[in-house]
CSV table of C-alpha atoms in Angstrom, one decimal:
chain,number,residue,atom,x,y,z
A,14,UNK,CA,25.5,-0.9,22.5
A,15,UNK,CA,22.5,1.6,22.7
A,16,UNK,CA,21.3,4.5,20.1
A,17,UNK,CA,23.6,6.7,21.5
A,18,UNK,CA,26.6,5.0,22.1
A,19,UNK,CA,26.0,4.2,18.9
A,20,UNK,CA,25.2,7.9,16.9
A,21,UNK,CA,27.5,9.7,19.1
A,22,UNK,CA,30.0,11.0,16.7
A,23,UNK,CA,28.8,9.8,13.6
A,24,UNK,CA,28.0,11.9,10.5
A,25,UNK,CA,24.9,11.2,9.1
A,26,UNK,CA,23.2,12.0,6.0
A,27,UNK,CA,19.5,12.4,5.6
A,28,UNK,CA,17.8,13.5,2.2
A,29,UNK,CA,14.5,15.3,2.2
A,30,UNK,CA,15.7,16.4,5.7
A,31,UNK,CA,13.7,19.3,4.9
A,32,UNK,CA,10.3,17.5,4.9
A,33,UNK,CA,8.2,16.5,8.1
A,34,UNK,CA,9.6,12.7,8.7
A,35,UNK,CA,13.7,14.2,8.3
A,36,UNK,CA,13.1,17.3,10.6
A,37,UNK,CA,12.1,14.8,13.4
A,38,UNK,CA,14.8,12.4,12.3
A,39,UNK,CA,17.4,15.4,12.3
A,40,UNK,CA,16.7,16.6,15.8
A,41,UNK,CA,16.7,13.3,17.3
A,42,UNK,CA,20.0,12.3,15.8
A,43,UNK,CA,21.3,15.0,17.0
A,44,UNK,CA,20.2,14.6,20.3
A,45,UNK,CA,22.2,11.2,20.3
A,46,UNK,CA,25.2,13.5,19.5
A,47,UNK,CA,25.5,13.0,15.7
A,48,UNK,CA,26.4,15.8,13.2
A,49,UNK,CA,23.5,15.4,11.1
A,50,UNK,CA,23.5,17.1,7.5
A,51,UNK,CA,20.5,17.1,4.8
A,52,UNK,CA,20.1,17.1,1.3
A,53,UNK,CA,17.0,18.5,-0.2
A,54,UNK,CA,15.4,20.4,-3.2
A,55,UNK,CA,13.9,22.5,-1.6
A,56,UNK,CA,11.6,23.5,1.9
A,57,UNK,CA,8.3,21.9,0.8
A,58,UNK,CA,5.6,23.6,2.9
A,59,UNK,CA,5.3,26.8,4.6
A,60,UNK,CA,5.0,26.6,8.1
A,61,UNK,CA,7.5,23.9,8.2
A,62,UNK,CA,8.9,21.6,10.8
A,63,UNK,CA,12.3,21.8,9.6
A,64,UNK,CA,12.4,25.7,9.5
A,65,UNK,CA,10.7,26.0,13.1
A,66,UNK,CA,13.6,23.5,14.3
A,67,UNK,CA,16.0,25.8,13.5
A,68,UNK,CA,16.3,25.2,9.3
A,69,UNK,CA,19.6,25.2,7.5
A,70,UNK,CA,21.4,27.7,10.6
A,71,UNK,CA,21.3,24.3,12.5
A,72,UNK,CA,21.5,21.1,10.0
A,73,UNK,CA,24.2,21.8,7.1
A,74,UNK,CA,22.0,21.3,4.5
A,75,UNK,CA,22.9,20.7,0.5
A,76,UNK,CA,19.7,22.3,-2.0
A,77,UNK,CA,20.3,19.9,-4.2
A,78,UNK,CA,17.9,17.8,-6.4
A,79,UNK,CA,17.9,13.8,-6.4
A,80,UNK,CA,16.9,14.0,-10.7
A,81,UNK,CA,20.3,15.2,-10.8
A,82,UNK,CA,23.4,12.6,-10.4
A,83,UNK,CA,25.7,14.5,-10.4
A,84,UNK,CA,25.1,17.2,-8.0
A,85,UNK,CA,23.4,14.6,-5.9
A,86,UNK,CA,26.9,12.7,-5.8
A,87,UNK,CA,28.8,15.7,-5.4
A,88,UNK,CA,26.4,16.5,-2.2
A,89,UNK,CA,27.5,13.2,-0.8
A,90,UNK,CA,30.7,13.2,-1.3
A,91,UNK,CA,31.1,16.8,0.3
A,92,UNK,CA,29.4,15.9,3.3
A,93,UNK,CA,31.6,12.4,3.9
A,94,UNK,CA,28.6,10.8,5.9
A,95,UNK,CA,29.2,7.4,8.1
A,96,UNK,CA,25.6,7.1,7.5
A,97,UNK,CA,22.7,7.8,5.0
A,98,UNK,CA,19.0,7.9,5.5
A,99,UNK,CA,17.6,8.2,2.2
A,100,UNK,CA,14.1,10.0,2.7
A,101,UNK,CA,13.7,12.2,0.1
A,102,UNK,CA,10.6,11.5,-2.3
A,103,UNK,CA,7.5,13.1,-3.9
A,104,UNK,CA,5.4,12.1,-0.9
A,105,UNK,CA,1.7,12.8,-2.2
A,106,UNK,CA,-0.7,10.4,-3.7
A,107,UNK,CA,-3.1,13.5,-5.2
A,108,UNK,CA,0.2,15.3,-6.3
A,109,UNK,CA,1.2,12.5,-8.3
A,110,UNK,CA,-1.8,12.3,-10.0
A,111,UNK,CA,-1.0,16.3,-11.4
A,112,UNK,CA,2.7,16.0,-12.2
A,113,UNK,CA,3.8,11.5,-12.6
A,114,UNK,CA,6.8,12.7,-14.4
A,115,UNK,CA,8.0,14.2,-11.0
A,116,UNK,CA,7.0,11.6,-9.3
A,117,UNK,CA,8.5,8.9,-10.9
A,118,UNK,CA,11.6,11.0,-11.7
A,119,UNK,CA,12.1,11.6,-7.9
A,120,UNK,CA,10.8,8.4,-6.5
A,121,UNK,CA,12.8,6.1,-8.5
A,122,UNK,CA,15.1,7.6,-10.9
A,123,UNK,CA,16.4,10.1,-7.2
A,124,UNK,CA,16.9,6.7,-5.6
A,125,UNK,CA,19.5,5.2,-8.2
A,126,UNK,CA,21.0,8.4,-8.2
A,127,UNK,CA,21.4,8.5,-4.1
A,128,UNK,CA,22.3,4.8,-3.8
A,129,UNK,CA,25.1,5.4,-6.9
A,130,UNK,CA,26.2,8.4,-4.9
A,131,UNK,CA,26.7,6.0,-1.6
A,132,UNK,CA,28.3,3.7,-3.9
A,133,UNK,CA,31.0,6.2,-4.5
A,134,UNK,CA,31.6,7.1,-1.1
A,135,UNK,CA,33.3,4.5,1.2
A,136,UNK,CA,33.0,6.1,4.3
A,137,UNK,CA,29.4,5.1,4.4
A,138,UNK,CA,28.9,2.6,6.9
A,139,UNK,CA,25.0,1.7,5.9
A,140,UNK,CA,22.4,3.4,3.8
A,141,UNK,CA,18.5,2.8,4.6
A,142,UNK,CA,16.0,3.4,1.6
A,143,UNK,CA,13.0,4.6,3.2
A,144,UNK,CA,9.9,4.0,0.6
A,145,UNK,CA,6.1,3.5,2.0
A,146,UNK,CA,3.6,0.8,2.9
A,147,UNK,CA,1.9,2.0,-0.4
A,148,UNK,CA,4.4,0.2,-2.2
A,149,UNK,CA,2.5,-3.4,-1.9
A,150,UNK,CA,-0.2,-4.3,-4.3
A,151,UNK,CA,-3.0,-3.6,-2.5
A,152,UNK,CA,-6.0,-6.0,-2.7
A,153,UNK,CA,-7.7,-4.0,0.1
A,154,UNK,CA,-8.2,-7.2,2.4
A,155,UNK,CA,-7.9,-7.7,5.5
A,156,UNK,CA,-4.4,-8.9,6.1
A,157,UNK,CA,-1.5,-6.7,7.2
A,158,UNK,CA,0.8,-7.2,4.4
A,159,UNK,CA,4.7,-8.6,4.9
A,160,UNK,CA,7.8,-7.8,3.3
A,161,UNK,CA,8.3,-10.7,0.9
A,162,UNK,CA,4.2,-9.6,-0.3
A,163,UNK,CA,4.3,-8.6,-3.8
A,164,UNK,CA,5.1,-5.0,-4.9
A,165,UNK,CA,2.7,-3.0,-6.8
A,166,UNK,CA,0.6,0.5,-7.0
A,167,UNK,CA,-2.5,1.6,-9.1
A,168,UNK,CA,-1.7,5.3,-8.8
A,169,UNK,CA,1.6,6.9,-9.7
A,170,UNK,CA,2.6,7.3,-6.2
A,171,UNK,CA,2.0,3.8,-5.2
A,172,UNK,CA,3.5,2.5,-8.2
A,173,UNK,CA,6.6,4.4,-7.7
A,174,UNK,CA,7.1,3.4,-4.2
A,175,UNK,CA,7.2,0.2,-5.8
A,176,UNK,CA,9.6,1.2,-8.3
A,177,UNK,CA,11.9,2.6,-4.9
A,178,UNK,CA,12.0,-0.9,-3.6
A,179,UNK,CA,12.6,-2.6,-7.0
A,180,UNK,CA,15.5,-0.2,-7.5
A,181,UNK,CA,16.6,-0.9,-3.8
A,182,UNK,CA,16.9,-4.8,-4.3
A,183,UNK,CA,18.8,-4.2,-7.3
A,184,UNK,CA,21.3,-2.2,-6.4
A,185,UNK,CA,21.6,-4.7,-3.5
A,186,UNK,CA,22.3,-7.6,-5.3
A,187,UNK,CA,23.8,-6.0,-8.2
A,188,UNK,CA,26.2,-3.4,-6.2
A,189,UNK,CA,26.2,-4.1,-2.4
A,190,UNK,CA,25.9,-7.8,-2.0
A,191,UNK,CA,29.4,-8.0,-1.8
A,192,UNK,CA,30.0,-4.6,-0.5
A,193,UNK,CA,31.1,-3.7,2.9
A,194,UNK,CA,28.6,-0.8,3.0
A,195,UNK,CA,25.2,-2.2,4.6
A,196,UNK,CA,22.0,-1.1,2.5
A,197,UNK,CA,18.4,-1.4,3.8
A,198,UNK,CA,14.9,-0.6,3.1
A,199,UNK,CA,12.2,0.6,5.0
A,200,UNK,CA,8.2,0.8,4.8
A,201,UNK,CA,6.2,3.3,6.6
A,202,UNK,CA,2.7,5.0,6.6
A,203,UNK,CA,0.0,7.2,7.6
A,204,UNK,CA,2.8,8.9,9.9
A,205,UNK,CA,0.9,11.7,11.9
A,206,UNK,CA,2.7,14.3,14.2
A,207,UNK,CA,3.0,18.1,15.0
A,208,UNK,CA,5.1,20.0,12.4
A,209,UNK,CA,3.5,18.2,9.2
A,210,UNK,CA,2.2,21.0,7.1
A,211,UNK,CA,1.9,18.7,3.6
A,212,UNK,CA,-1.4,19.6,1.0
A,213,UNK,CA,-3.6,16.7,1.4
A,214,UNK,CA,-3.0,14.6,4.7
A,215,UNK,CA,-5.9,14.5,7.1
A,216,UNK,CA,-4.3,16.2,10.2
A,217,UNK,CA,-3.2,19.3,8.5
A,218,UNK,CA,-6.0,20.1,6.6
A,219,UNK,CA,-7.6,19.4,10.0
A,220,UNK,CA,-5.2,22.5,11.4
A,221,UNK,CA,-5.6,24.9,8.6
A,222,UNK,CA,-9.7,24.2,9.2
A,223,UNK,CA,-9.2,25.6,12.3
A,224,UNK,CA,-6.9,28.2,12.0
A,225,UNK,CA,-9.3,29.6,9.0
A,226,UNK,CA,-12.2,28.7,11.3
A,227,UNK,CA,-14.0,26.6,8.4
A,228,UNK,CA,-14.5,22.9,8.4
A,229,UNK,CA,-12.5,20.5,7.2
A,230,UNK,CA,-13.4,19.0,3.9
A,231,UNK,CA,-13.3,15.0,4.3
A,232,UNK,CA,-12.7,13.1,1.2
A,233,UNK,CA,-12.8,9.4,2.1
A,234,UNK,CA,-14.1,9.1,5.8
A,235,UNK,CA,-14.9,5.2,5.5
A,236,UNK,CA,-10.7,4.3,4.9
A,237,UNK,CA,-8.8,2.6,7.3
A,238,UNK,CA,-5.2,3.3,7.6
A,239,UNK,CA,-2.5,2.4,9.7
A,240,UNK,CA,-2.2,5.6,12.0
A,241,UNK,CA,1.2,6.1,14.3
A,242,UNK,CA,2.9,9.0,15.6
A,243,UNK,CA,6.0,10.1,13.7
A,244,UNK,CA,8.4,8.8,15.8
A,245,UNK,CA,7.3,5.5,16.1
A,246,UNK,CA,8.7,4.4,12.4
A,247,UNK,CA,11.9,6.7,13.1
A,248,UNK,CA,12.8,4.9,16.0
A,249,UNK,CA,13.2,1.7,14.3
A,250,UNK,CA,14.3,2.9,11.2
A,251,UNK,CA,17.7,4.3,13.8
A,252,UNK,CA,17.4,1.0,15.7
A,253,UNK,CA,17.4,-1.1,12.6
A,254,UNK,CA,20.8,1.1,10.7
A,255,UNK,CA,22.4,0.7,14.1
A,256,UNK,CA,21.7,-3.1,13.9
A,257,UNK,CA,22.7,-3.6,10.1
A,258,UNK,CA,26.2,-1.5,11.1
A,259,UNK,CA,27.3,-2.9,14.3
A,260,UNK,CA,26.0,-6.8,14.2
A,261,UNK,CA,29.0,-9.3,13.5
A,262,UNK,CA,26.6,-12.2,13.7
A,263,UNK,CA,24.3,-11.8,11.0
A,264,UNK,CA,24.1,-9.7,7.6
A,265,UNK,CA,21.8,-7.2,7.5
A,266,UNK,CA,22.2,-6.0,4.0
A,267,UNK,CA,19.5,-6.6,1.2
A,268,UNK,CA,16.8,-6.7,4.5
A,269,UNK,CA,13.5,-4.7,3.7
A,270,UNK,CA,10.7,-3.8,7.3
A,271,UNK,CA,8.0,-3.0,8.0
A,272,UNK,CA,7.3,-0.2,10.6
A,273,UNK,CA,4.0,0.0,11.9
A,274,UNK,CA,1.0,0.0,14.8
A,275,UNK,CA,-1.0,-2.5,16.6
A,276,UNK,CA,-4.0,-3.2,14.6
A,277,UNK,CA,-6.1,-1.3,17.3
A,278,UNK,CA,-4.4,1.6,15.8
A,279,UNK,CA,-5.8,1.0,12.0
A,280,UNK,CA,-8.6,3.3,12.4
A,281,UNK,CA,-10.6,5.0,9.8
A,282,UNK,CA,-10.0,8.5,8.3
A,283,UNK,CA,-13.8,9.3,10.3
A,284,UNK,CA,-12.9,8.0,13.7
A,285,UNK,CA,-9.5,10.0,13.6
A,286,UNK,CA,-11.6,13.1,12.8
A,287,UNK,CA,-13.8,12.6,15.2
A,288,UNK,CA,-10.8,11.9,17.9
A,289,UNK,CA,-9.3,15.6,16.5
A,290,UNK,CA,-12.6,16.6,17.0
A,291,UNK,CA,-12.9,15.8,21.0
A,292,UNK,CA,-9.4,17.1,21.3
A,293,UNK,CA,-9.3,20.5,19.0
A,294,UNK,CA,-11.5,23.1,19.8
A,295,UNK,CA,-13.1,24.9,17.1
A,296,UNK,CA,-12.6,21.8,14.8
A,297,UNK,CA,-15.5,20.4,12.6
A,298,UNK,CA,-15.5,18.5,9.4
A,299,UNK,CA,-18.1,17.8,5.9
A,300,UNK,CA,-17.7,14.7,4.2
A,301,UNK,CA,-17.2,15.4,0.2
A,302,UNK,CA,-16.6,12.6,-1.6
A,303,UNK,CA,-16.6,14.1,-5.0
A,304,UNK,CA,-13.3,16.0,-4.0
A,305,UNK,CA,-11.8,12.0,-5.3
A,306,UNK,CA,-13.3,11.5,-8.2
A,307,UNK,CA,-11.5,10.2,-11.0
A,308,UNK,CA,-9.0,9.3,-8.2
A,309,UNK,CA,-7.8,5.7,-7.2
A,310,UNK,CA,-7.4,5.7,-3.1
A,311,UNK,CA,-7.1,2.8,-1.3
A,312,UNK,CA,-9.9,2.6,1.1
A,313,UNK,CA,-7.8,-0.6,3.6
A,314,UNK,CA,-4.1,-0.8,4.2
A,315,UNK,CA,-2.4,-2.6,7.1
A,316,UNK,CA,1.0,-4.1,7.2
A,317,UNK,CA,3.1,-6.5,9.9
A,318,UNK,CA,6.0,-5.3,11.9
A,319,UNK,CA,6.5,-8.9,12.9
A,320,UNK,CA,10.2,-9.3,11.2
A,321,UNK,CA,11.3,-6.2,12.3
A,322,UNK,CA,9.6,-7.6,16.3
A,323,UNK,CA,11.4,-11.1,15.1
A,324,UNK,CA,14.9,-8.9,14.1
A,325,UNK,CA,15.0,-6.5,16.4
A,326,UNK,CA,12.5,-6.5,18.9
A,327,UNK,CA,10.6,-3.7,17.8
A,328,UNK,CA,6.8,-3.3,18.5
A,329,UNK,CA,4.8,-0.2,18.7
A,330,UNK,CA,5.1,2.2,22.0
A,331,UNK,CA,1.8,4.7,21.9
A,332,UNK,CA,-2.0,3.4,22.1
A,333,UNK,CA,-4.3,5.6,19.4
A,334,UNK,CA,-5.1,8.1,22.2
A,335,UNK,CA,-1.6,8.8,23.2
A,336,UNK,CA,-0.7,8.9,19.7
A,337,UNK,CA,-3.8,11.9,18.8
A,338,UNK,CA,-2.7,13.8,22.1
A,339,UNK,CA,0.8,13.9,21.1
A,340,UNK,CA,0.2,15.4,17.5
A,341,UNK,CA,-2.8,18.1,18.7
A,342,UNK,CA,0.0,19.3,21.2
A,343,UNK,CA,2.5,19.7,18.4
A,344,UNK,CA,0.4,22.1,16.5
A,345,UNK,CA,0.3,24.9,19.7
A,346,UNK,CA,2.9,26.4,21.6
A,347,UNK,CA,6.5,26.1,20.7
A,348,UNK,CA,7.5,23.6,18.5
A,349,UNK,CA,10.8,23.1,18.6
A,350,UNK,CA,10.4,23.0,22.6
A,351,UNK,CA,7.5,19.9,22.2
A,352,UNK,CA,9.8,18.2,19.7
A,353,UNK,CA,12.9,18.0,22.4
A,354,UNK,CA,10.1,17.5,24.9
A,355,UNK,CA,8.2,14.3,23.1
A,356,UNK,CA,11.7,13.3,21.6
A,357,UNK,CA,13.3,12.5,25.0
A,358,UNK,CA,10.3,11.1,26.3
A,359,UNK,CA,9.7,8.6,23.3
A,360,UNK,CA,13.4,8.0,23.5
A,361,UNK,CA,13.1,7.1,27.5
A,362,UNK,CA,10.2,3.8,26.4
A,363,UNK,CA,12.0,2.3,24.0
A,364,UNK,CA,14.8,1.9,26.4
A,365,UNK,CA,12.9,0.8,29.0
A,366,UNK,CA,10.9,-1.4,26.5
A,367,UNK,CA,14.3,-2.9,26.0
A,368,UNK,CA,14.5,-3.0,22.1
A,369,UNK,CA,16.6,0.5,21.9
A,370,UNK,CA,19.7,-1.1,23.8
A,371,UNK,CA,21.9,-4.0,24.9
A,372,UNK,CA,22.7,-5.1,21.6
């Protein structure tokens, strides 16, 4: 088996398809041959990766918000998906800060609601609950942290990706231990790629700098974060639902990983600024730290993909250059031409790395 004998023909599901992370997801599913539909409230950002792919002409998509069960159920159940990749979230840590209410309502009351919906469905094959590497307690060490670390957030965002996770591994053992649908979890961060236009992530204020030929106002140039190009995560987060759906061997179900770069790719926020600024002309930067105050940020975060390496054979495919390359180009020229472009290129490692087939 390989990703697309695999996807070919299947109907899969992604919530928040509208947002940076499900656009990708949605045009490479596709490209396997799957008929890939999305569920979302809304289109978050203007530009948007999901519109420049083609928007809602090309992936069937439901306007539907998770806080409500039962047009989220009713979404699922129109759509009669063989798959579900549950990516919809309030994905902002400054955000949260403004509105918790949303927050926590989407984060963890919109995941009970899209796992009851799957529960109601039984044409779904597997469901992955995709949450964040925010969601461990954080002690700012230097340790990449492992899935069986302990859960925990000091600012609503953080705490709510928690909350995700603790809702996951309930419904798991409450729900789907004994069910013949497959659920999963997911942890990913600091994803960075063209066609993220989000308020408050490094590389699009780094774009929107430039484009309004100003500087970029740096808030916290001294943390370290786990940087990887968007596809990286994606990748094993479609290896690892293939796995959970086809392996007769051993149960996938109830399994939480970790998706994320060598540690030569934990950089700080002021070395990847200082990469976009040797690759983007016109680009400068201030430092500001008063734009945080009052803020909790996490100033170290790394986590191990050595169970999903252990699982499935998954490691990291782009060095930190190739990575920075790869999201400057996917800010100029057209987009949805570099995103089948990178896709089939990204798509052509793996298999040759050995981990995206033969299973």
């Amino acid at each position: 088996m390989d990703l697309r004998g695999f996807y070919r023909g299947k109907r899969v599901l992604i919530t928040g398809n509208t947002g940076f992370k499900g656009a990708w997801l949605s045009a490479w599913l596709e490209s396997l041959g799957a008929t890939v539909g999305g569920l979302s409230r809304d289109v978050p950002t203007t530009p948007s990766a999901f519109e420049d792919l083609g928007g809602k002409s090309r992936f069937a998509t439901a306007f539907v918000d998770i806080r409500d069960l039962e047009a989220t159920t009713r979404a699922v159940k129109d759509f009669k998906p063989d798959l579900v990749f549950h990516m919809a979230a309030q994905p902002l840590v400054r955000l949260s800060y403004a509105n918790p209410v949303e927050t926590w309502g989407t984060n963890v009351m919109g995941t009970v609601h899209v796992l009851e919906a799957v529960r109601q469905v039984p044409s779904i094959v597997a469901c992955a609950v995709i949450s964040s590497d925010k969601c461990y307690e954080n002690h700012e060490w230097d340790f990449a942290y492992r899935e069986n670390d302990r859960l925990g957030g000091k600012d609503p965002y953080s705490a709510s990706k928690a909350g995700t996770e603790i809702v996951f591994r309930s419904h798991f053992e409450s729900f789907f231990k004994s069910s013949a649908t497959k659920v999963l979890s997911f942890r990913a961060g600091n994803v960075i790629g063209g066609g993220d236009w989000a308020a408050d992530r490094i590389i699009p204020d780094c774009i929107r700098a430039v484009r309004a030929g100003k500087p970029a106002v740096i808030r916290n140039p001294s943390a370290t974060r786990p940087w990887q190009h968007v596809l990286e995560p994606l990748g094993g987060y479609a290896i690892a639902l293939a796995r959970a759906a086809t392996d007769a061997k051993r149960n996938w179900s109830g399994e939480s990983f970790n998706f994320g770069p060598y540690a030569e790719n934990s950089r700080t926020v002021g070395e990847l600024v200082a990469a976009m600024k040797n690759g983007l002309p016109g680009f400068d930067f201030t430092i500001d730290g008063a734009a945080n105050a009052g803020l909790h940020e996490a100033k170290f975060l790394k986590v191990s993909f050595e169970k999903a390496n252990a699982w499935m054979g998954w490691k990291p495919t782009l060095p930190f250059e190739e990575t920075m390359k790869w999201t400057a180009e996917g800010y100029g020229g057209d987009f949805a031409k570099h995103v089948e472009g990178k896709i089939a290129e990204f798509q052509s490692r793996i298999e040759s790395a050995g981990f995206a087939k033969g299973w």
